[in-house]
mmCIF file of C-alpha atoms in Angstrom:
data_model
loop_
_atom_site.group_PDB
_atom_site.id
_atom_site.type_symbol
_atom_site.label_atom_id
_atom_site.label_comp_id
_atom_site.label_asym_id
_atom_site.label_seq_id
_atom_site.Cartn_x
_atom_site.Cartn_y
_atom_site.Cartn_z
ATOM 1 C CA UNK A 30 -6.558 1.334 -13.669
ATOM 2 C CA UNK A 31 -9.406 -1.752 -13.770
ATOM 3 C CA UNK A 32 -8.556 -4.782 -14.170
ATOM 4 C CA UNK A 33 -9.935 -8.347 -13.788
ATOM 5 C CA UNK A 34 -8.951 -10.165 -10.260
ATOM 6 C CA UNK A 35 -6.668 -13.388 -10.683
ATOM 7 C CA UNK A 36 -7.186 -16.684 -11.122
ATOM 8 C CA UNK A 37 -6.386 -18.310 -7.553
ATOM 9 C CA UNK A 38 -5.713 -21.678 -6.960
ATOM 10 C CA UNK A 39 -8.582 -23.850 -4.601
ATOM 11 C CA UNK A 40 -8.444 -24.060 -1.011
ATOM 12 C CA UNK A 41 -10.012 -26.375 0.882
ATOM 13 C CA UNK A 42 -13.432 -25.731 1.622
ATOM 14 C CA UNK A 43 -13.549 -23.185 -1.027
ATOM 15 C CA UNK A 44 -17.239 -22.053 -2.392
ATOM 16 C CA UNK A 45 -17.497 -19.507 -4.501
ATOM 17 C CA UNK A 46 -20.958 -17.738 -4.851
ATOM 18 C CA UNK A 47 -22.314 -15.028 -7.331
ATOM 19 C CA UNK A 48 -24.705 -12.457 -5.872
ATOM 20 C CA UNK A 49 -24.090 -8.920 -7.713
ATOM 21 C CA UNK A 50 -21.686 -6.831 -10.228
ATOM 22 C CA UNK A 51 -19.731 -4.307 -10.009
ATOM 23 C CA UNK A 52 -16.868 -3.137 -11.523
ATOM 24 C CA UNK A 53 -13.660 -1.859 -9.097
ATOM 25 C CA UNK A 54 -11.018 0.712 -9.683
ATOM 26 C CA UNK A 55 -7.710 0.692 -7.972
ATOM 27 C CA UNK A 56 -4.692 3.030 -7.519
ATOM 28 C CA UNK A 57 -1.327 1.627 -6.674
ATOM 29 C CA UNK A 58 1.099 3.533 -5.294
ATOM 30 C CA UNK A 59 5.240 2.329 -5.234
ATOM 31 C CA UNK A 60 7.105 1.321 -2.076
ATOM 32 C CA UNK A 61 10.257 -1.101 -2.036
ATOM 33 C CA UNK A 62 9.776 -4.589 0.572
ATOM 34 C CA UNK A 63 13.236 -5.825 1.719
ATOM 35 C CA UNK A 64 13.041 -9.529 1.466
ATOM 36 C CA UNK A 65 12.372 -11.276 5.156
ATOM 37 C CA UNK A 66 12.349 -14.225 6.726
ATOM 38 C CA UNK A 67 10.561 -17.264 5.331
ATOM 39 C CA UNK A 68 8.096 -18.329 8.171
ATOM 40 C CA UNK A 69 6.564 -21.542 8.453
ATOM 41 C CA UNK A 70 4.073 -22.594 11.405
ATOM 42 C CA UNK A 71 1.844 -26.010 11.302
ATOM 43 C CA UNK A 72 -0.494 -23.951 13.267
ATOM 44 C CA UNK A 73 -3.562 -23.083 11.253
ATOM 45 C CA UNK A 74 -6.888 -21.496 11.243
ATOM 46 C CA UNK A 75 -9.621 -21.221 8.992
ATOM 47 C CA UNK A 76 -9.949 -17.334 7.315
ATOM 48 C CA UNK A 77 -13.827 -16.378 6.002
ATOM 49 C CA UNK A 78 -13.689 -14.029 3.486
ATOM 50 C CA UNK A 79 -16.150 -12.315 0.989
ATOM 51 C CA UNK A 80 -15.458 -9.796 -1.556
ATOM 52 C CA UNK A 81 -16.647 -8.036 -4.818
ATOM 53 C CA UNK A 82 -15.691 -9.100 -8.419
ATOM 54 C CA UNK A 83 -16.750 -8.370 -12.014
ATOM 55 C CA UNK A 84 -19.085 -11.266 -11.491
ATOM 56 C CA UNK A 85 -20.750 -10.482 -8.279
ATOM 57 C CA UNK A 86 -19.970 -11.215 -4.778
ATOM 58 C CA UNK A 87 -17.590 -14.123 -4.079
ATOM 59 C CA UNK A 88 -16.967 -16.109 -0.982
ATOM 60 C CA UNK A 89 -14.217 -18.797 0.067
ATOM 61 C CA UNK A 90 -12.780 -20.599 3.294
ATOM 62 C CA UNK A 91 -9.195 -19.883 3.392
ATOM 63 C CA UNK A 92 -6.710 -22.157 5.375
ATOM 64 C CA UNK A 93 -3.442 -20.374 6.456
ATOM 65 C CA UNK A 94 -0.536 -20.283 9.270
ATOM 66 C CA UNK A 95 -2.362 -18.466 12.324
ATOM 67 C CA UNK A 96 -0.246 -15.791 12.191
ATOM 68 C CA UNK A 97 -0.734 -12.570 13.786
ATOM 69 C CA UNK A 98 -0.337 -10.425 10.967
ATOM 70 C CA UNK A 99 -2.745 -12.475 9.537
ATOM 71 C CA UNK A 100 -5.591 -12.231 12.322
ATOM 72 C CA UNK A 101 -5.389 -8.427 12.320
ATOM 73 C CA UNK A 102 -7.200 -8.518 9.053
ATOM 74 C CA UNK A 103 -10.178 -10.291 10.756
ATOM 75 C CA UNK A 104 -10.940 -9.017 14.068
ATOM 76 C CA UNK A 105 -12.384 -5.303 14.334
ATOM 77 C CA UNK A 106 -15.820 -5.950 14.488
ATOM 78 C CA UNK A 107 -17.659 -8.802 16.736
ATOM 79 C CA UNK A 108 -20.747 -10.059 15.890
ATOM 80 C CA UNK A 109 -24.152 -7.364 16.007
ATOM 81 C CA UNK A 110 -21.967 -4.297 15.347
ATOM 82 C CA UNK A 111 -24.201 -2.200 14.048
ATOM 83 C CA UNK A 112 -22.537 -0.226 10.445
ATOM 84 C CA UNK A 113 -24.115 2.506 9.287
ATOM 85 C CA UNK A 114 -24.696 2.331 5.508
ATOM 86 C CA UNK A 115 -26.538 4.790 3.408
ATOM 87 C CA UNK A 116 -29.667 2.310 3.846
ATOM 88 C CA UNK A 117 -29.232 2.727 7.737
ATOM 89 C CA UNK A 118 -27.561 0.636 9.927
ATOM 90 C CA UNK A 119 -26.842 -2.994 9.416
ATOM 91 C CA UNK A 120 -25.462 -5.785 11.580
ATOM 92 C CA UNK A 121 -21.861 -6.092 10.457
ATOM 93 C CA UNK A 122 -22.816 -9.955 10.057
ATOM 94 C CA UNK A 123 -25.406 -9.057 7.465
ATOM 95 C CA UNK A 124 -23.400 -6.942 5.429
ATOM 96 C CA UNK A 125 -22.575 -7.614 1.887
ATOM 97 C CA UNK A 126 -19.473 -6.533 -0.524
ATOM 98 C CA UNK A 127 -21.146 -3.510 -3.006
ATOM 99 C CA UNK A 128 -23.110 -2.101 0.215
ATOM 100 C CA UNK A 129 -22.403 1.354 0.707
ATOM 101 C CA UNK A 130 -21.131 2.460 3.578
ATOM 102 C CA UNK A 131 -20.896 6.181 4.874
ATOM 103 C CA UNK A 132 -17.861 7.099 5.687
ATOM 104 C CA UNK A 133 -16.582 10.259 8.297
ATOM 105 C CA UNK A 134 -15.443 12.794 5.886
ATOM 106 C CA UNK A 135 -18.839 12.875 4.981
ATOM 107 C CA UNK A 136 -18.851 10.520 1.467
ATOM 108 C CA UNK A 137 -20.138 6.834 0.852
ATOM 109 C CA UNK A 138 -17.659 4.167 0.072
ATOM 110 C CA UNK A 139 -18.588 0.491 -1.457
ATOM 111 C CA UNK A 140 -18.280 -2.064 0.896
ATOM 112 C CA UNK A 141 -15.364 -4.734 -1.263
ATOM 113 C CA UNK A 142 -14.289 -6.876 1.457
ATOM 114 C CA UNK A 143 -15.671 -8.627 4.369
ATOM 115 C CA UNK A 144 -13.692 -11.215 6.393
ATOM 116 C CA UNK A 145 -13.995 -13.667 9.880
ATOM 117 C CA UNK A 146 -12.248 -15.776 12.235
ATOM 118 C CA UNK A 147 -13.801 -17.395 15.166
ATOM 119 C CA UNK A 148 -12.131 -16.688 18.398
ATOM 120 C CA UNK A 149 -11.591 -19.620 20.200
ATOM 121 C CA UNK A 150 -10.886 -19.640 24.510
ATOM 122 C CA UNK A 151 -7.992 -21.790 25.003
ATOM 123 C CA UNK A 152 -7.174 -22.629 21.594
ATOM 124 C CA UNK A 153 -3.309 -22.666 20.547
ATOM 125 C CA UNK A 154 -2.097 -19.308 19.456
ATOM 126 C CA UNK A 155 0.929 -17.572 17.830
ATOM 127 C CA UNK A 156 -0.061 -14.221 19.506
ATOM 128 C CA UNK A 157 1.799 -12.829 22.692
ATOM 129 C CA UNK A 158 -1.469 -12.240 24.729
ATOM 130 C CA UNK A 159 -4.836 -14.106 24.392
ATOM 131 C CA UNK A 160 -7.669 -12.581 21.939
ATOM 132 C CA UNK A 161 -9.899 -10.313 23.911
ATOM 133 C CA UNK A 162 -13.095 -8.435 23.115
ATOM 134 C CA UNK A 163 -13.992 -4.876 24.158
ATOM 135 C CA UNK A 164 -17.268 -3.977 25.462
ATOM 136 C CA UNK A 165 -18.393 -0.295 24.568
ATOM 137 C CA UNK A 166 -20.637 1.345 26.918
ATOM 138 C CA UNK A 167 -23.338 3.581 25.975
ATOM 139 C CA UNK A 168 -22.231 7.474 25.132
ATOM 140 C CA UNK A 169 -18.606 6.206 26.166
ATOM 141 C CA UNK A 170 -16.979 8.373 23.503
ATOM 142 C CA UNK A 171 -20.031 11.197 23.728
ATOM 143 C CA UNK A 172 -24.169 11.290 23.195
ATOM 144 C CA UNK A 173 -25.519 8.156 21.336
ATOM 145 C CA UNK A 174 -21.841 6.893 20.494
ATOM 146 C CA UNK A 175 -22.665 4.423 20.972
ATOM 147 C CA UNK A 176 -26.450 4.277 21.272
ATOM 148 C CA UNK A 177 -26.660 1.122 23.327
ATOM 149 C CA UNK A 178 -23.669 -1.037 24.627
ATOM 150 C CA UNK A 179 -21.733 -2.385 21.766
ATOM 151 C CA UNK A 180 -18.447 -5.412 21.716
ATOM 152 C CA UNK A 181 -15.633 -4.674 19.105
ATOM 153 C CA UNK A 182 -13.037 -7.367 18.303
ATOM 154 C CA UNK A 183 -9.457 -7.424 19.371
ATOM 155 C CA UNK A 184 -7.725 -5.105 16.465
ATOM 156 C CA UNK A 185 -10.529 -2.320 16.179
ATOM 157 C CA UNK A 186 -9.216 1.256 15.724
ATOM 158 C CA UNK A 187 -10.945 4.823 16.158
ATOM 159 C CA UNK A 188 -10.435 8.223 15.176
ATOM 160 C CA UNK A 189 -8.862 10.260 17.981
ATOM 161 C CA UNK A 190 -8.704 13.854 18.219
ATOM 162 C CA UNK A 191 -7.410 14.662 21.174
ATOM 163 C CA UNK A 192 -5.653 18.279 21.166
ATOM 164 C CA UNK A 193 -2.398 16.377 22.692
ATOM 165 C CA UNK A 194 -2.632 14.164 20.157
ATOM 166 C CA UNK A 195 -3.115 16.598 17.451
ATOM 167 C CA UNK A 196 0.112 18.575 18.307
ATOM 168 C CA UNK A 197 2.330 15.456 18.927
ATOM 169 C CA UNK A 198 1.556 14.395 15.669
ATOM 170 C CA UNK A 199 0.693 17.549 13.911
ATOM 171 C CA UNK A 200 -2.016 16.029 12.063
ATOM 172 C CA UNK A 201 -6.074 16.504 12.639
ATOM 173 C CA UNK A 202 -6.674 12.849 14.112
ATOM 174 C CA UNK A 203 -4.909 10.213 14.470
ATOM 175 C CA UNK A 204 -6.472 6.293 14.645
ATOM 176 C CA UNK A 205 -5.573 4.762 18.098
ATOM 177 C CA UNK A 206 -6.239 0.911 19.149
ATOM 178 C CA UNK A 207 -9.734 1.050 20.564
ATOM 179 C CA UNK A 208 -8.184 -1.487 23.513
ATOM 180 C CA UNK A 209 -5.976 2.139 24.884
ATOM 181 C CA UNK A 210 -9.464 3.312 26.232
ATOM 182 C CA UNK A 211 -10.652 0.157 28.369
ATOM 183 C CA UNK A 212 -10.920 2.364 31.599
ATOM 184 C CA UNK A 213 -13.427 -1.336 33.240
ATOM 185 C CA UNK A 214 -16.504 1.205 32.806
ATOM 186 C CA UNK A 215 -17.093 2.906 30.133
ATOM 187 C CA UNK A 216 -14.646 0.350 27.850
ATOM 188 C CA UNK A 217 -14.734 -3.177 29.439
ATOM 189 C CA UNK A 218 -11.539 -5.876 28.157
ATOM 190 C CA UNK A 219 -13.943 -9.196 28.286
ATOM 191 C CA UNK A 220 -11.955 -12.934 27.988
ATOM 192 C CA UNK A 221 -14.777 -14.474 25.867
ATOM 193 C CA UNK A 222 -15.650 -17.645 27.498
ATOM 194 C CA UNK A 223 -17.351 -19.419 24.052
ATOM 195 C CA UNK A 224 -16.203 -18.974 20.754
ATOM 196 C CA UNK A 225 -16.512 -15.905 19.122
ATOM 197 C CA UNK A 226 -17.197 -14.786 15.449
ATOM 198 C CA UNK A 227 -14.958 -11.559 14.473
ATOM 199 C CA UNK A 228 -15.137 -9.486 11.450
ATOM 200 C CA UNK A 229 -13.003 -6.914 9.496
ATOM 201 C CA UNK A 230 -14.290 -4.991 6.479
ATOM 202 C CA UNK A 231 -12.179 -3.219 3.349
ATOM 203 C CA UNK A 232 -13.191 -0.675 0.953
ATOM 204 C CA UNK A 233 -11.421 0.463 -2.513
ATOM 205 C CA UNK A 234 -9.138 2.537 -0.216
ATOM 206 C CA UNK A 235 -8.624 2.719 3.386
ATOM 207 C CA UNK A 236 -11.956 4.789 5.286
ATOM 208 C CA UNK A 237 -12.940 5.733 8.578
ATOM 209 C CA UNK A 238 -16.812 4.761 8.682
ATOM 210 C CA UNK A 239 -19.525 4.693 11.054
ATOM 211 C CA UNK A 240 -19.744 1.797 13.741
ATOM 212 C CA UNK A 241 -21.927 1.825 16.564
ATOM 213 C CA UNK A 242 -22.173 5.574 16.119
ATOM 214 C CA UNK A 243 -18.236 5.729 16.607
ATOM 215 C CA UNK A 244 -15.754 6.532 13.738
ATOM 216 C CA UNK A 245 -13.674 3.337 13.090
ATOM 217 C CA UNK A 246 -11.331 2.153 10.740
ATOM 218 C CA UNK A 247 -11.722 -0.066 7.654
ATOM 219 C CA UNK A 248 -9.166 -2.708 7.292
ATOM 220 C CA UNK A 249 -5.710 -1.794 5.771
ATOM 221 C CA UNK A 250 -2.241 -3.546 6.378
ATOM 222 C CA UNK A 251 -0.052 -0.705 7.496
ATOM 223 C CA UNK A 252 3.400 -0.565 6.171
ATOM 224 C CA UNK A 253 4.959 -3.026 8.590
ATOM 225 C CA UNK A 254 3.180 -5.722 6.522
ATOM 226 C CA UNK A 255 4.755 -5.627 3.959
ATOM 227 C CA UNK A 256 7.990 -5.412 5.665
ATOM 228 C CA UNK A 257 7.694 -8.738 7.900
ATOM 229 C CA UNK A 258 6.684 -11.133 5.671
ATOM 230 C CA UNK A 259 8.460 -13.367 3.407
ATOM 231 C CA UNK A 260 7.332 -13.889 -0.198
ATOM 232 C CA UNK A 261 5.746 -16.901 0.699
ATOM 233 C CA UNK A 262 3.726 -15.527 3.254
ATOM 234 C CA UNK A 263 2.855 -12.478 1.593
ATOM 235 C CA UNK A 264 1.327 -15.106 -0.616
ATOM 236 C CA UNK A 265 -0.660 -16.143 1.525
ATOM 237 C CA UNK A 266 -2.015 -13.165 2.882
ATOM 238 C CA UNK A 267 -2.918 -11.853 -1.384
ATOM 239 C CA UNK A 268 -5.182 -14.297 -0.756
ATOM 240 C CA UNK A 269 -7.320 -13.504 1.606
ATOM 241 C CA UNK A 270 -7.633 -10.156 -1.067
ATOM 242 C CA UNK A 271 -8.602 -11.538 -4.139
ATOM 243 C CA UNK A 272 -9.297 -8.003 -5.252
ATOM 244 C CA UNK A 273 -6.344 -6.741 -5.086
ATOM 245 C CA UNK A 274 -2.725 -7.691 -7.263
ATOM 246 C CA UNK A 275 -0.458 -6.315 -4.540
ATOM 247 C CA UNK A 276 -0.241 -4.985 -1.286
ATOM 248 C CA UNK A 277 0.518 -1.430 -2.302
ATOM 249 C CA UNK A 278 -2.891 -1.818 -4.019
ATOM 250 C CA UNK A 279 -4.562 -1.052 -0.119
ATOM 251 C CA UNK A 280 -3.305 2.458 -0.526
ATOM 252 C CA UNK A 281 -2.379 5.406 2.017
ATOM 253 C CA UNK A 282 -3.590 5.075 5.185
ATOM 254 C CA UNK A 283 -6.697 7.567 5.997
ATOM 255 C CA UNK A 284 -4.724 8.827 9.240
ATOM 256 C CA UNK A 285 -1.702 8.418 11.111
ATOM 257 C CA UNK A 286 -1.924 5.363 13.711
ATOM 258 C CA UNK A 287 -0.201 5.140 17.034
ATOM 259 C CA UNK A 288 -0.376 2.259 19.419
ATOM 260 C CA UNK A 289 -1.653 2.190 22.891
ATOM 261 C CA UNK A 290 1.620 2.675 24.658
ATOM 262 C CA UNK A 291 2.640 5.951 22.560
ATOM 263 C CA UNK A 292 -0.852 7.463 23.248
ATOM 264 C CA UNK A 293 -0.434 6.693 26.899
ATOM 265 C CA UNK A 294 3.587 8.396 26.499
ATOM 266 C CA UNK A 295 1.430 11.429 25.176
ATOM 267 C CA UNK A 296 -1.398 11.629 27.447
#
């Protein structure tokens, strides 16, 4: 169904720009979220996002509770990823919602949504473990991929398709946190030492595209989302998504995902 975006309500700092049109299509799909806990923090951060309306491309500074749920949605990409689009690659930083990215099954898919945090050393956190960074050596995952050493953010995922993981699962690939293959050579965990700009990007539905000459995923939730926040959080987080109505309007995910310590359990 299409649909105009709502009406949100300012936030500081917010500037909204017009750049291009397009027009965006969306399938929702039904799932039931249990009510939570409300959660409340005074610990903030400032949330850059971008995205694609019926009047062009859009862009506001968001300020919201630092929570972790809420940083995933920022932090795949770190600045100079290169993204392959169907003009050829582009620094993630340089991207724009309506570019068209290509995507691993072999389509394009319109860039909708691009978002960043700045990583800061030191700076108070609600995560368990400090933010780090993941340096990509070249041909780590196989010729040109990628072509020349590349950094990826904290929450970046990649296709796997490991037999082992292909029989445990019983699907063709599966998406596995990108941190699971720091091996300190050919993936190298850094501790930035000055801040850091992060990015995430979102498409109509969720896609595996081309970074860096590795297959990585576009932003999407999960279902656990939905399932620890409280309505005023989830709030919050619609937000950042001005596109969207609802979270069920991200979609299926692409691939099954399994975290570091079950692809170690399989391995």
């Amino acid at each position: 169904m299409s649909y105009t975006p709502p009406t949100l309500p300012p936030f500081p700092g917010e500037t909204p720009t017009r750049r291009v049109h397009s027009e965006a299509r969306w399938t929702a799909r039904r799932v039931t979220r249990p009510r939570s806990q409300s959660l409340s923090t005074k610990l903030t951060r400032r949330f850059e996002v971008e995205w694609l309306d019926d009047n062009g491309v859009q862009s506001a500074i968001r300020v919201a509770p630092a929570l972790p749920v809420f940083e995933q949605a920022f932090g795949a990409f770190a600045h100079g990823v290169l993204v392959q689009t169907t003009e050829g690659p582009v620094a993630v930083e340089d991207l724009l919602p309506g570019t068209m990215l290509e995507c691993a099954g072999g389509h394009t898919a319109q860039l909708l949504w691009k978002g960043a945090i700045t990583l800061v050393p030191g700076a108070p956190s609600m995560s368990e473990l400090p933010d780090r960074l993941y340096r990509v050596m070249p041909d780590a995952f196989g010729l040109g991929r990628p072509a020349q050493d590349q950094t990826f953010g904290p929450h970046a995922r990649r296709f796997n398709r490991d037999p082992k993981v292909r029989a445990a699962l019983g699907a063709d690939t599966a998406l596995v946190p990108l941190s699971a293959a720091a091996d300190g050579m050919s993936v190298i965990e850094v501790n930035p030492v000055a801040a850091t700009r992060v990015y995430h990007l979102a498409c109509e539905k969720h896609e595996t595209i081309f970074a860096a000459g590795m297959e990585v995923e576009t932003y999407h939730p999960g279902p656990d989302a939905a399932l620890s926040l409280s309505d005023e959080m989830m709030q919050h987080f619609l937000m950042f998504f001005p596109y969207i109505r609802n979270i069920r309007d991200f979609g299926r995910l692409t691939a099954p995902r399994i975290s570091a310590a079950e692809l170690a359990a399989i391995a």
